[in-house]
GROMACS .gro file of C-alpha atoms in nm:
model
  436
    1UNK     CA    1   0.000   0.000   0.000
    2UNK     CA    2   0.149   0.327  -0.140
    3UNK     CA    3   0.031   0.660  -0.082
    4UNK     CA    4   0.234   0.977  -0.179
    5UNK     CA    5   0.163   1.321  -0.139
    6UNK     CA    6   0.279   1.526  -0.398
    7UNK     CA    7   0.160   1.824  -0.252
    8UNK     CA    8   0.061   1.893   0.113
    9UNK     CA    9  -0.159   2.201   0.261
   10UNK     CA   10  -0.089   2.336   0.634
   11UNK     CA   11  -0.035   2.081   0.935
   12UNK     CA   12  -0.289   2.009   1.182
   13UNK     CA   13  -0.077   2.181   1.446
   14UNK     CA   14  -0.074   2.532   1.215
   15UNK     CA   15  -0.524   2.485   1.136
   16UNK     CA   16  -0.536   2.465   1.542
   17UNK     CA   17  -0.335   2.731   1.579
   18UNK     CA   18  -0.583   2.946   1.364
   19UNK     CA   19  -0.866   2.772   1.488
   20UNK     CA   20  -0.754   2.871   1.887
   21UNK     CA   21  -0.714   3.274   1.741
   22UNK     CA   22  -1.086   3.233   1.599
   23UNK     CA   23  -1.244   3.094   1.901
   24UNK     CA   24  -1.104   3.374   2.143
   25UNK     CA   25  -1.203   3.624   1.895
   26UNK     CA   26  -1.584   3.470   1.901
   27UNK     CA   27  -1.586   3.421   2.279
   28UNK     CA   28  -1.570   3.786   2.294
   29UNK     CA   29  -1.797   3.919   2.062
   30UNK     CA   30  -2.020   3.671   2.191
   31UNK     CA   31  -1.988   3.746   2.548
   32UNK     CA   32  -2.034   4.167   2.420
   33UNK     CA   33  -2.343   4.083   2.248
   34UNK     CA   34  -2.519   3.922   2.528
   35UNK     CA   35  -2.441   4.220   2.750
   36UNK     CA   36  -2.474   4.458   2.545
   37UNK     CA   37  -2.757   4.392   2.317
   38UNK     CA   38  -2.859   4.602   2.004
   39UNK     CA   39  -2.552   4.869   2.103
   40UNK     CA   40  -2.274   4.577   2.060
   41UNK     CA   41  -2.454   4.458   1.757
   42UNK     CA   42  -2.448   4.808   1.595
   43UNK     CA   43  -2.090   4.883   1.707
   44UNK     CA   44  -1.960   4.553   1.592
   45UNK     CA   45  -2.170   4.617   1.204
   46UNK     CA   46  -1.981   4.928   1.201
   47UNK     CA   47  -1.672   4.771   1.292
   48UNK     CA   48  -1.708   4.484   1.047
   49UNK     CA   49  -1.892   4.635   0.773
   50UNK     CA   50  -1.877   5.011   0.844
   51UNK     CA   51  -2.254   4.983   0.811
   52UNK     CA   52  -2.529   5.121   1.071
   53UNK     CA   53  -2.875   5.223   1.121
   54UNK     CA   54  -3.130   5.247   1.384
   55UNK     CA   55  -3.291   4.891   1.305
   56UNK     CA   56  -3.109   4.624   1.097
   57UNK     CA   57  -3.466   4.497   1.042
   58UNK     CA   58  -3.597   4.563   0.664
   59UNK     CA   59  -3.951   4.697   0.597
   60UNK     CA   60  -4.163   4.565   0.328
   61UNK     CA   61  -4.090   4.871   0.139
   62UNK     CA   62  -3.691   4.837   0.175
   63UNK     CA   63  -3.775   4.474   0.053
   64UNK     CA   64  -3.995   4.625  -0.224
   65UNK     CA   65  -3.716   4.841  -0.327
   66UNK     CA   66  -3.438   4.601  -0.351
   67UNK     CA   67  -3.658   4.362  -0.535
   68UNK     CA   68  -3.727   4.591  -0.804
   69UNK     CA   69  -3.358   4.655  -0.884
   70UNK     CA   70  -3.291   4.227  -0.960
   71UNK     CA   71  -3.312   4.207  -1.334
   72UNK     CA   72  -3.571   4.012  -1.485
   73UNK     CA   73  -3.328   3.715  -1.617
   74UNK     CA   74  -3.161   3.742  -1.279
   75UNK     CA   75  -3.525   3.680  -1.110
   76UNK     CA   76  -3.599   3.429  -1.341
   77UNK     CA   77  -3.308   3.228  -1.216
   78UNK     CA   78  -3.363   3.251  -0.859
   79UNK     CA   79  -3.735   3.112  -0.916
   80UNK     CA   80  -3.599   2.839  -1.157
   81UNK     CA   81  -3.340   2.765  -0.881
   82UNK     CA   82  -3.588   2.756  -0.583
   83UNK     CA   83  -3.827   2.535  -0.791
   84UNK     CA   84  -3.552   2.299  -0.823
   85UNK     CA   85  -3.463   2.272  -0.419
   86UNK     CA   86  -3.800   2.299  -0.324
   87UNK     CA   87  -3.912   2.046  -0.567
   88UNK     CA   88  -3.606   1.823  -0.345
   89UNK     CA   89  -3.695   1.913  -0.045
   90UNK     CA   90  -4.083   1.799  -0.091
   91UNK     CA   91  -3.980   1.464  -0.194
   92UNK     CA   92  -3.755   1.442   0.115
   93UNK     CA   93  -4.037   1.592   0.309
   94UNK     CA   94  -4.290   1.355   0.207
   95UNK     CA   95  -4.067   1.042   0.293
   96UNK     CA   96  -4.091   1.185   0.662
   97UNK     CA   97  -4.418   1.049   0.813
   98UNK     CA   98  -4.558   1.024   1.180
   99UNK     CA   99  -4.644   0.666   1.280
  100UNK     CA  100  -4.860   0.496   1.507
  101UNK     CA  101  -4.861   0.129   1.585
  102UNK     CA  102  -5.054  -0.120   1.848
  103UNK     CA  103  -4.721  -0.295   2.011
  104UNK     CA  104  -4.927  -0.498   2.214
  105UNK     CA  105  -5.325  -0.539   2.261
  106UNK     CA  106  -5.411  -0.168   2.389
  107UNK     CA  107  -5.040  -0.013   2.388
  108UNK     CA  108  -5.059   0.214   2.114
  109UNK     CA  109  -4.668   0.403   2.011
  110UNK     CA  110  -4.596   0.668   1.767
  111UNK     CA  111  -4.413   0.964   1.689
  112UNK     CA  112  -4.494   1.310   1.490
  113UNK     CA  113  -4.236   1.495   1.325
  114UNK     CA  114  -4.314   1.871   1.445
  115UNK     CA  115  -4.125   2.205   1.284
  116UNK     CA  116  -3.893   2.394   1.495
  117UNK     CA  117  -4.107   2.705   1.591
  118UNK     CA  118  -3.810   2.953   1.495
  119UNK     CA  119  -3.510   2.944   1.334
  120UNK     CA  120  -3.229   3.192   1.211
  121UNK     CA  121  -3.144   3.200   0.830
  122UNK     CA  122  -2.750   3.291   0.773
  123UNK     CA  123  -2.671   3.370   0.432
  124UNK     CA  124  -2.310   3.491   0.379
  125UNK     CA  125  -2.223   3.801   0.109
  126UNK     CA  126  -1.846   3.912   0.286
  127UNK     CA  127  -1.648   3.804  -0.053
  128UNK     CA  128  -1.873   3.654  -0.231
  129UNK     CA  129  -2.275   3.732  -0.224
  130UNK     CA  130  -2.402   3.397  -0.153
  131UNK     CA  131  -2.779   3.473  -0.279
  132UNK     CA  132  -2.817   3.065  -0.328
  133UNK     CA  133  -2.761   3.014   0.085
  134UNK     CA  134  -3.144   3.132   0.084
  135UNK     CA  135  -3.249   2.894  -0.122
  136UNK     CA  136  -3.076   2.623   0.114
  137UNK     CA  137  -3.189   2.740   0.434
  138UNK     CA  138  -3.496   2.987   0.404
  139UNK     CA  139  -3.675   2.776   0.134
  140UNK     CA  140  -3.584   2.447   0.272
  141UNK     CA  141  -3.740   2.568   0.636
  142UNK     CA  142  -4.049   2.701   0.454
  143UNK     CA  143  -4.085   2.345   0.290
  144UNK     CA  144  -4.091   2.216   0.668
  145UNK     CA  145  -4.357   2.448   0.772
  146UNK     CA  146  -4.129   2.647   1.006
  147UNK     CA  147  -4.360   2.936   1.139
  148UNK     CA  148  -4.118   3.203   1.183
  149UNK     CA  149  -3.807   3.248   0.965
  150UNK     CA  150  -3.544   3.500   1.025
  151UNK     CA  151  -3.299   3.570   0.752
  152UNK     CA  152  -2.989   3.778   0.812
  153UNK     CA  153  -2.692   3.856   0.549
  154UNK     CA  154  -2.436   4.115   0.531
  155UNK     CA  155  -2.462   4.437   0.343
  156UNK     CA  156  -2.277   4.465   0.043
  157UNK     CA  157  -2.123   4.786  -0.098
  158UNK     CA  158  -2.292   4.956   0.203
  159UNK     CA  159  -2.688   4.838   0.113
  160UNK     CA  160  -2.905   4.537   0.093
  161UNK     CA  161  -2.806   4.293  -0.163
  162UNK     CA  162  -3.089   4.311  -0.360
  163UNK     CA  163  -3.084   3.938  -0.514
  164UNK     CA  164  -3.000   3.797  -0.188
  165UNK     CA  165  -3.307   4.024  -0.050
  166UNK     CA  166  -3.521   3.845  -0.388
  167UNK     CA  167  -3.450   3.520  -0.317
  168UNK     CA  168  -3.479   3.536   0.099
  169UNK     CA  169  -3.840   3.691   0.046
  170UNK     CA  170  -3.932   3.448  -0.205
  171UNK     CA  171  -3.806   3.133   0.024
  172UNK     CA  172  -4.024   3.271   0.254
  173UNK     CA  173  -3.857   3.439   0.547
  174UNK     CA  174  -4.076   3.630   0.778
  175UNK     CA  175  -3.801   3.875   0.876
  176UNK     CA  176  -3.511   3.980   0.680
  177UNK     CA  177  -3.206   4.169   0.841
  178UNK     CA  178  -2.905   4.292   0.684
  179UNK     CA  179  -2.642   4.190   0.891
  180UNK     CA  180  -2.339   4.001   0.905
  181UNK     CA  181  -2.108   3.747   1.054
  182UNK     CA  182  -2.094   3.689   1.421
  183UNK     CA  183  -2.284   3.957   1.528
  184UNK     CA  184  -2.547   3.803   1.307
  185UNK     CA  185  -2.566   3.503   1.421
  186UNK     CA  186  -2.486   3.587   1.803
  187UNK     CA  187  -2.819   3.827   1.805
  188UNK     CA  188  -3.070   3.558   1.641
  189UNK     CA  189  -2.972   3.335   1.951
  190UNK     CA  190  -2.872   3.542   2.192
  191UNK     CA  191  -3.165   3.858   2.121
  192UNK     CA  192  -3.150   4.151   2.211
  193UNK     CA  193  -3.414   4.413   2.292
  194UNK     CA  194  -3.538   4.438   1.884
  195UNK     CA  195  -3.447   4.076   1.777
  196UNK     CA  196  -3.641   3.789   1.932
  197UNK     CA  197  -3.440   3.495   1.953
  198UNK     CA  198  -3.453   3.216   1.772
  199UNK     CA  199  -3.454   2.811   1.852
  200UNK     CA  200  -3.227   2.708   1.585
  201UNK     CA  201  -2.904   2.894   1.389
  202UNK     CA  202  -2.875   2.762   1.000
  203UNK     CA  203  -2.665   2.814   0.750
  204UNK     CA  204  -2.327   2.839   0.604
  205UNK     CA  205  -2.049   3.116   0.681
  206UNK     CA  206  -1.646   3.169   0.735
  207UNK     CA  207  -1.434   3.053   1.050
  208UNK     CA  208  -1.607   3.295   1.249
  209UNK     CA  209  -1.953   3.209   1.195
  210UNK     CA  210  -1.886   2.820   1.222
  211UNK     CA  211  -1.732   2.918   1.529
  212UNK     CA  212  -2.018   3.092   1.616
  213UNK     CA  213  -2.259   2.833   1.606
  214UNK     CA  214  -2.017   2.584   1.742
  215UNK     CA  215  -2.022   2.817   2.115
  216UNK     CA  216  -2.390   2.878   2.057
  217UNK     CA  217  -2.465   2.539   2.050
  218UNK     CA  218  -2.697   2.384   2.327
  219UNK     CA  219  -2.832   2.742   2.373
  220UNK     CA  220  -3.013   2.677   2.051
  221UNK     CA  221  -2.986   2.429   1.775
  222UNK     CA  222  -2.782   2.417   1.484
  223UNK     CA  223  -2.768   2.246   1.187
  224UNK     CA  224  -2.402   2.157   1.116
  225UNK     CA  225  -2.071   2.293   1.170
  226UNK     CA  226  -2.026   2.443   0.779
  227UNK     CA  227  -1.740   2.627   0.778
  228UNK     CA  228  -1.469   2.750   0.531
  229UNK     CA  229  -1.557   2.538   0.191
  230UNK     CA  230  -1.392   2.189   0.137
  231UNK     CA  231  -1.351   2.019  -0.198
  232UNK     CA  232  -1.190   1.683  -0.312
  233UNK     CA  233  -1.144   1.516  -0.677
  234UNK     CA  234  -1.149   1.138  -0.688
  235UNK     CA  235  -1.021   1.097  -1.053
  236UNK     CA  236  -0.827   0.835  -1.195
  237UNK     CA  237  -0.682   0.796  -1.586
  238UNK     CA  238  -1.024   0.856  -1.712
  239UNK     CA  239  -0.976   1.250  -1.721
  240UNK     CA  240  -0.792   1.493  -1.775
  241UNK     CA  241  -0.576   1.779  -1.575
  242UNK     CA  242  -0.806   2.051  -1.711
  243UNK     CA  243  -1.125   1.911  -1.555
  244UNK     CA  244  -0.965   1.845  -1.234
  245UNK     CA  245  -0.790   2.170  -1.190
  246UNK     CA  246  -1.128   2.387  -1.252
  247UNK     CA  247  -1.269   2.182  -1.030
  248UNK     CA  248  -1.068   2.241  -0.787
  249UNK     CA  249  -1.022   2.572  -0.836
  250UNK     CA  250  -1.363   2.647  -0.843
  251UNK     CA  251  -1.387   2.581  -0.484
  252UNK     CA  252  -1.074   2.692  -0.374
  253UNK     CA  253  -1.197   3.052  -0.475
  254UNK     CA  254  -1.435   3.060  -0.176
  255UNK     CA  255  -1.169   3.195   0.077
  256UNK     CA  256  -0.808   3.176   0.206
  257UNK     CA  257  -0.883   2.905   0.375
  258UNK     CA  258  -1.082   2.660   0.171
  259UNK     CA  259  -0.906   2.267   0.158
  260UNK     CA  260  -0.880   2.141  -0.174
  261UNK     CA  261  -0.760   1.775  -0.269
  262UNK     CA  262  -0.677   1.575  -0.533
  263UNK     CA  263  -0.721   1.203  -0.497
  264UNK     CA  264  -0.585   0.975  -0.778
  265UNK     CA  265  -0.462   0.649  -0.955
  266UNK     CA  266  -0.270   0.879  -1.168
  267UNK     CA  267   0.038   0.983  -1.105
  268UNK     CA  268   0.009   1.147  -1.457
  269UNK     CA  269  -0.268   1.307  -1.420
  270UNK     CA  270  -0.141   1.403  -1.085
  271UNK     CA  271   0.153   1.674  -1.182
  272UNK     CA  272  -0.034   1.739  -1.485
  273UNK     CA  273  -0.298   1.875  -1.240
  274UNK     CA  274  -0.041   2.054  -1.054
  275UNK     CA  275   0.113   2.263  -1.415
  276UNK     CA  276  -0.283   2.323  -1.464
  277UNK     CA  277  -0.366   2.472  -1.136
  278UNK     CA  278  -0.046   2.678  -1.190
  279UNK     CA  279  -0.150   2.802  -1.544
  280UNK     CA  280  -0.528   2.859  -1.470
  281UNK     CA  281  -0.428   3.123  -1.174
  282UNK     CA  282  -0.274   3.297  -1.415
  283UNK     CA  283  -0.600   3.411  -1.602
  284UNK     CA  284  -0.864   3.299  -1.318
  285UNK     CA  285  -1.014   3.666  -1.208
  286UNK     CA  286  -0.997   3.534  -0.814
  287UNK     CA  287  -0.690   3.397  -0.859
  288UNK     CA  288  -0.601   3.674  -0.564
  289UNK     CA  289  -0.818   3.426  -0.311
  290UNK     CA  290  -0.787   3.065  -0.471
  291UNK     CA  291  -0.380   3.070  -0.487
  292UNK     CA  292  -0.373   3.128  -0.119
  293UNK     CA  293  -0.624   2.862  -0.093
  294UNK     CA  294  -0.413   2.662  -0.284
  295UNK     CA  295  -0.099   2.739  -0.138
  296UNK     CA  296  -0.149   2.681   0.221
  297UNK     CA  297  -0.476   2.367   0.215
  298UNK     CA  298  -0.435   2.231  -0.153
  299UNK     CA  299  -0.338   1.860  -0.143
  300UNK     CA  300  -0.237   1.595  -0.414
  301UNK     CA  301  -0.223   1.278  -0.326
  302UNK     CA  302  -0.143   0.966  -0.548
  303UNK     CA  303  -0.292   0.613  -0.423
  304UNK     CA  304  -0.198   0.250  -0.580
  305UNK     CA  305  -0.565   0.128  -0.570
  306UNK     CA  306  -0.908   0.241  -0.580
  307UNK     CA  307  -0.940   0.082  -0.224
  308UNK     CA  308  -0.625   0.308  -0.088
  309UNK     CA  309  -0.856   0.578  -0.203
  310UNK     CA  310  -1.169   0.512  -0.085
  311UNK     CA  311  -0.995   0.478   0.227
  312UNK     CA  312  -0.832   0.857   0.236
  313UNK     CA  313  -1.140   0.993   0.142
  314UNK     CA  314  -1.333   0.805   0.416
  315UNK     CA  315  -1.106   0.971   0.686
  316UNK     CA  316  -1.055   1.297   0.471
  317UNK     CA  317  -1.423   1.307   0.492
  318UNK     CA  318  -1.439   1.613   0.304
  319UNK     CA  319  -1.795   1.842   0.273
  320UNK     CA  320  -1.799   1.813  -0.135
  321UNK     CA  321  -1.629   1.516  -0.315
  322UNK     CA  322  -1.637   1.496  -0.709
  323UNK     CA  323  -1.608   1.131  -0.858
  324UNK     CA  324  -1.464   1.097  -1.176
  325UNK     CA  325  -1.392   0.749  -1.215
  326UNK     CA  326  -1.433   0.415  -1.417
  327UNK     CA  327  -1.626   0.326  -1.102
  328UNK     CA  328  -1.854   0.582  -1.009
  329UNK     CA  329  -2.141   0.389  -0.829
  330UNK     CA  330  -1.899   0.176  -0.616
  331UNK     CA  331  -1.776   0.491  -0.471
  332UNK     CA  332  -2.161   0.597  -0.410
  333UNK     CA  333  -2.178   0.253  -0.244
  334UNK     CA  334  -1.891   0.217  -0.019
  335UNK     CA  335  -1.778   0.627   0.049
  336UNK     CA  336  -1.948   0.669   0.409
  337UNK     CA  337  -1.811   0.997   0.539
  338UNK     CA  338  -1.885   1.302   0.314
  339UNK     CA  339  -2.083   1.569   0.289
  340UNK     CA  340  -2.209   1.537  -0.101
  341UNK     CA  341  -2.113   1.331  -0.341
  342UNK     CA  342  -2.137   1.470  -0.718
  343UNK     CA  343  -2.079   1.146  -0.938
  344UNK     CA  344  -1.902   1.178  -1.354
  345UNK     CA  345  -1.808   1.422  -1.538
  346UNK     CA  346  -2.117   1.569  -1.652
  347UNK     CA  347  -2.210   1.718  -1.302
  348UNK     CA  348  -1.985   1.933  -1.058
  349UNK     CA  349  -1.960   2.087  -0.716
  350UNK     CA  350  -2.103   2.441  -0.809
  351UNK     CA  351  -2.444   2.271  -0.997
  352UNK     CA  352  -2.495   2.181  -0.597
  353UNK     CA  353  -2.381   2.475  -0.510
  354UNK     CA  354  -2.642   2.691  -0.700
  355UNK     CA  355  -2.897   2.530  -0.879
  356UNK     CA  356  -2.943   2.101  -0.932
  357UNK     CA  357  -3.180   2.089  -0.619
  358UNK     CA  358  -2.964   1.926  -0.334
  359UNK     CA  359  -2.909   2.146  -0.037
  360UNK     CA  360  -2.527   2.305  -0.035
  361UNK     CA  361  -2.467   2.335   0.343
  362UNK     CA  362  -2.267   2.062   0.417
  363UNK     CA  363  -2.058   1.931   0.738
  364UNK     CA  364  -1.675   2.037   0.733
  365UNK     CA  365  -1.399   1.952   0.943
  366UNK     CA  366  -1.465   1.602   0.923
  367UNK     CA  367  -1.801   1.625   1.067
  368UNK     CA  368  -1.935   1.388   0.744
  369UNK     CA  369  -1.858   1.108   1.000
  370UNK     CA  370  -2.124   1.200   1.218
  371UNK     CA  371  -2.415   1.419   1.001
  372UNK     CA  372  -2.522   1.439   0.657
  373UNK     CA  373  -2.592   1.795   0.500
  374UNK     CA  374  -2.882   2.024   0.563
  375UNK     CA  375  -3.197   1.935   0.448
  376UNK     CA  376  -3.556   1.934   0.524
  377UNK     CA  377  -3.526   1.717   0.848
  378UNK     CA  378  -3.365   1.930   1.023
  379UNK     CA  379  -3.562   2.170   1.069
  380UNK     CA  380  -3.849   1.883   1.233
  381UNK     CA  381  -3.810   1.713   1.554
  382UNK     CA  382  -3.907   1.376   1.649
  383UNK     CA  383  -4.098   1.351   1.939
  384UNK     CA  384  -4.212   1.008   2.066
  385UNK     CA  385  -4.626   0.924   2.262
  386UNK     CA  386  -4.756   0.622   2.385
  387UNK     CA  387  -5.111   0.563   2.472
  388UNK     CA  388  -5.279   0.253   2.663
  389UNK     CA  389  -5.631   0.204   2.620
  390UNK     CA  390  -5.747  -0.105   2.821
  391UNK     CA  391  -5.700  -0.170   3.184
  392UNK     CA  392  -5.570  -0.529   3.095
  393UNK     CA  393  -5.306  -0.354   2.897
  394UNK     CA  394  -5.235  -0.098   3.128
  395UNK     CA  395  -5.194  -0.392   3.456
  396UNK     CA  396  -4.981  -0.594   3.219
  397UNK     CA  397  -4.727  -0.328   3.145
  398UNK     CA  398  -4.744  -0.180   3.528
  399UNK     CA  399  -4.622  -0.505   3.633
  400UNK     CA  400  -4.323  -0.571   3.415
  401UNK     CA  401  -4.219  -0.181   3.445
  402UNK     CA  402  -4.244  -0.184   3.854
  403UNK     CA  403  -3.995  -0.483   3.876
  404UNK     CA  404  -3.739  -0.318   3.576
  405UNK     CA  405  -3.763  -0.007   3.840
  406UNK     CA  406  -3.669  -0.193   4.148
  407UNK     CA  407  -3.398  -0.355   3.994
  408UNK     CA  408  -3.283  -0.053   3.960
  409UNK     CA  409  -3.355   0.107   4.289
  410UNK     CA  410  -3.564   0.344   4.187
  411UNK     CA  411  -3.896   0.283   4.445
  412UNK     CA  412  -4.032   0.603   4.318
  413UNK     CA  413  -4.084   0.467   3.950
  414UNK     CA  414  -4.192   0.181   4.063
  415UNK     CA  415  -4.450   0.365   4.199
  416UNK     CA  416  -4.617   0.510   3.932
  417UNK     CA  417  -4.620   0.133   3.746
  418UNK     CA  418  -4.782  -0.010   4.069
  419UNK     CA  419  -5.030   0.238   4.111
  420UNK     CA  420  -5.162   0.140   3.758
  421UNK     CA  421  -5.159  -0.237   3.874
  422UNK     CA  422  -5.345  -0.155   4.172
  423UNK     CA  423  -5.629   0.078   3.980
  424UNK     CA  424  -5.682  -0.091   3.640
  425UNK     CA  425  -5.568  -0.461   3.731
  426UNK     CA  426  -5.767  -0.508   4.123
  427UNK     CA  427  -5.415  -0.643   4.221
  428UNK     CA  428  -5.287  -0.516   4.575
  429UNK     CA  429  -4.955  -0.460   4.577
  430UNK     CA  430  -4.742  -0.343   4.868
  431UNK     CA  431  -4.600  -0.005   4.882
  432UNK     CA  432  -4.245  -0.013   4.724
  433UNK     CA  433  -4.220  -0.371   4.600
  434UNK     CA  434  -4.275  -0.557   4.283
  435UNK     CA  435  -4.552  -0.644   4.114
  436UNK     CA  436  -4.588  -0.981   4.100
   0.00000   0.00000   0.00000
């Protein structure tokens, strides 16, 4: 077994190093915000942004406004996209149904799946306007009957972004903001005396904003750590050093910080990859971002076998993998840890990204080994009933669950089976011992 890394990003010990100045940063801001309230929020737009006003909140007019100024071809897109993820998101909705089942004669079980009653929308727009992050999060909540959707991005150029404003208003958010980062996402769960809080933080963002959400956590829920974007080629002799190059590339553009990795048979295709990369920075028009990208988290590693590399990729677990193989479907069938998988040629990372109909927030830093993506069950919880309806039944169970309480000392428990054995089943049973 052979692996060899032609090209390696930054260690672990140098990402933790910038992970530990991120989290101190965020413990702050955090810790300002809740004491603060609306006059740390403001400051820390200002700060970021240089951007202020006496309520972040947009009025149906501002919304009004910044709809008008989205061309009509631009518009059109954003509908054709959102009828594309909602389309998704209804099938995945619909394979979600409550249950109910007799277990036993008179012991009824079920669950319901029931929206989360509010959640916060983060769509990023530092670099990069991300006006398809509505899509993902405010749409997809919408689909799940959410009742109250708050939407938050970042101004650009010193306004509203009026295309992300289009498409948050047509996913359906109830409340759009225009603000951005941490103090965006620290005032939907924290509050403060204009911004209700919400039960659950969504959406994508930079190291800040996963970090963010990753402190916020427990306070309210969250759907994934998606930070800084994370791209890998599986490609073998099949194609060529163009394809994977703009591929990775493509990704790599999203920040300084953004892990891109080539995964091959090829040792070929390999440092033919590597003279690509090098000649498409020369003409790519963020070549400013993706080189640094590049430079510091770009990877390319050369395997023997197609097992070696299923292997990497399983413990890479990286958030978007593109499969370019003579073998497509046995990577769909044995790849485990991922956050999407985009299978041939013909398809790509940024189709997911903007348009195809699968959600785009997806778990980075490894976290494909635990969660899948974003999608419509996430924003519905689980909950669990039971019901007896016969005294026979409800004697029965009373008698099995007051001696699985006393074996395990809890006389209290056991208490509320017996009583039931008493009442519905005529049997008298001494205080604080098993039903027999």
């Amino acid at each position: 077994m052979t692996i060899t890394y032609l090209k390696r990003g930054k260690s672990e010990a140098d990402r933790a190093e910038d992970d530990a100045k991120v989290r101190e940063t965020v413990e702050a801001t955090l810790r300002d915000i809740a004491d603060r309230g609306d006059a740390a929020v403001r400051d820390l737009s200002q700060k970021f942004d240089g951007y202020a006003r006496p309520s972040f909140l947009l009025t149906a007019s501002e919304i009004e406004a910044a709809m008008s100024r989205v061309s009509t071809r631009d518009m059109e897109d954003i509908r054709f996209a959102q009828t594309q993820i909602r389309r998704f998101a209804e099938a995945q909705r619909a394979s979600m149904t409550d249950i109910e089942v007799e277990t036993l004669p008179g012991v009824f079980l079920g669950h319901r799946n029931i929206p989360v009653q509010s959640v916060g929308c983060y769509v990023p727009g530092g670099k990069f306007p991300m006006v398809a992050s509505a899509h993902m999060s405010v749409l997809t909540a919408q689909v799940a009957g959410v009742p109250r959707i708050v939407a938050a991005a970042p101004p650009v150029k010193g306004e509203p972004h009026p295309a992300i404003v289009a498409a948050m208003q047509l996913g359906g958010a109830h409340e759009i903001y225009v603000l951005g980062g941490m103090q965006a996402v620290g005032a939907m769960a924290l509050g403060t005396e204009t911004l209700k809080p919400v039960d659950m933080l969504v959406g994508p963002g930079n190291a800040y904003v996963a970090e963010a959400k990753r402190q916020l956590y427990g306070r309210v829920g969250i759907d994934l750590f998606a930070g800084p974007t994370e791209t890998m080629v599986i490609a073998d002799d099949t194609v060529d050093a163009e394809l994977c190059a703009t591929d990775l590339l493509g990704q790599a553009e999203h920040g300084y910080n953004s892990p891109a990795v080539l995964l091959t048979t090829s040792r070929k295709l390999a440092e033919a990859t590597l003279l690509e990369v090098d000649r498409l920075l020369t003409i790519l028009p963020t070549a400013a971002t993706a080189s640094v990208s590049w430079r510091d988290y770009g990877e390319v590693i050369v395997c023997d076998t197609h097992d070696e590399m299923l292997a990497v990729a399983n413990d890479i677990a990286s958030e978007h993998v593109q499969v370019m193989t003579d073998r497509d479907d046995w990577y769909l069938e044995n790849m485990h840890s991922y956050g999407a998988l985009f299978l041939g040629p013909r398809t790509n990372v940024a189709n997911g990204d903007k348009v195809i109909g699968t959600n785009h927030t997806l778990p980075t830093k490894k976290a494909g080994r635990y969660t899948g993506g974003l999608w419509v069950g996430k924003f519905l919880k689980t909950h669990s009933y039971q019901r007896i309806t016969t005294d026979a039944a409800a004697a029965m169970i009373g008698e099995y669950g007051s001696r699985l309480c006393l074996l395990e000392g809890f006389v209290g428990h056991a208490e509320q089976c017996n009583i039931r054995v008493r009442r519905y089943g005529g049997r008298n049973v001494g205080y604080g011992t098993a039903a027999e």
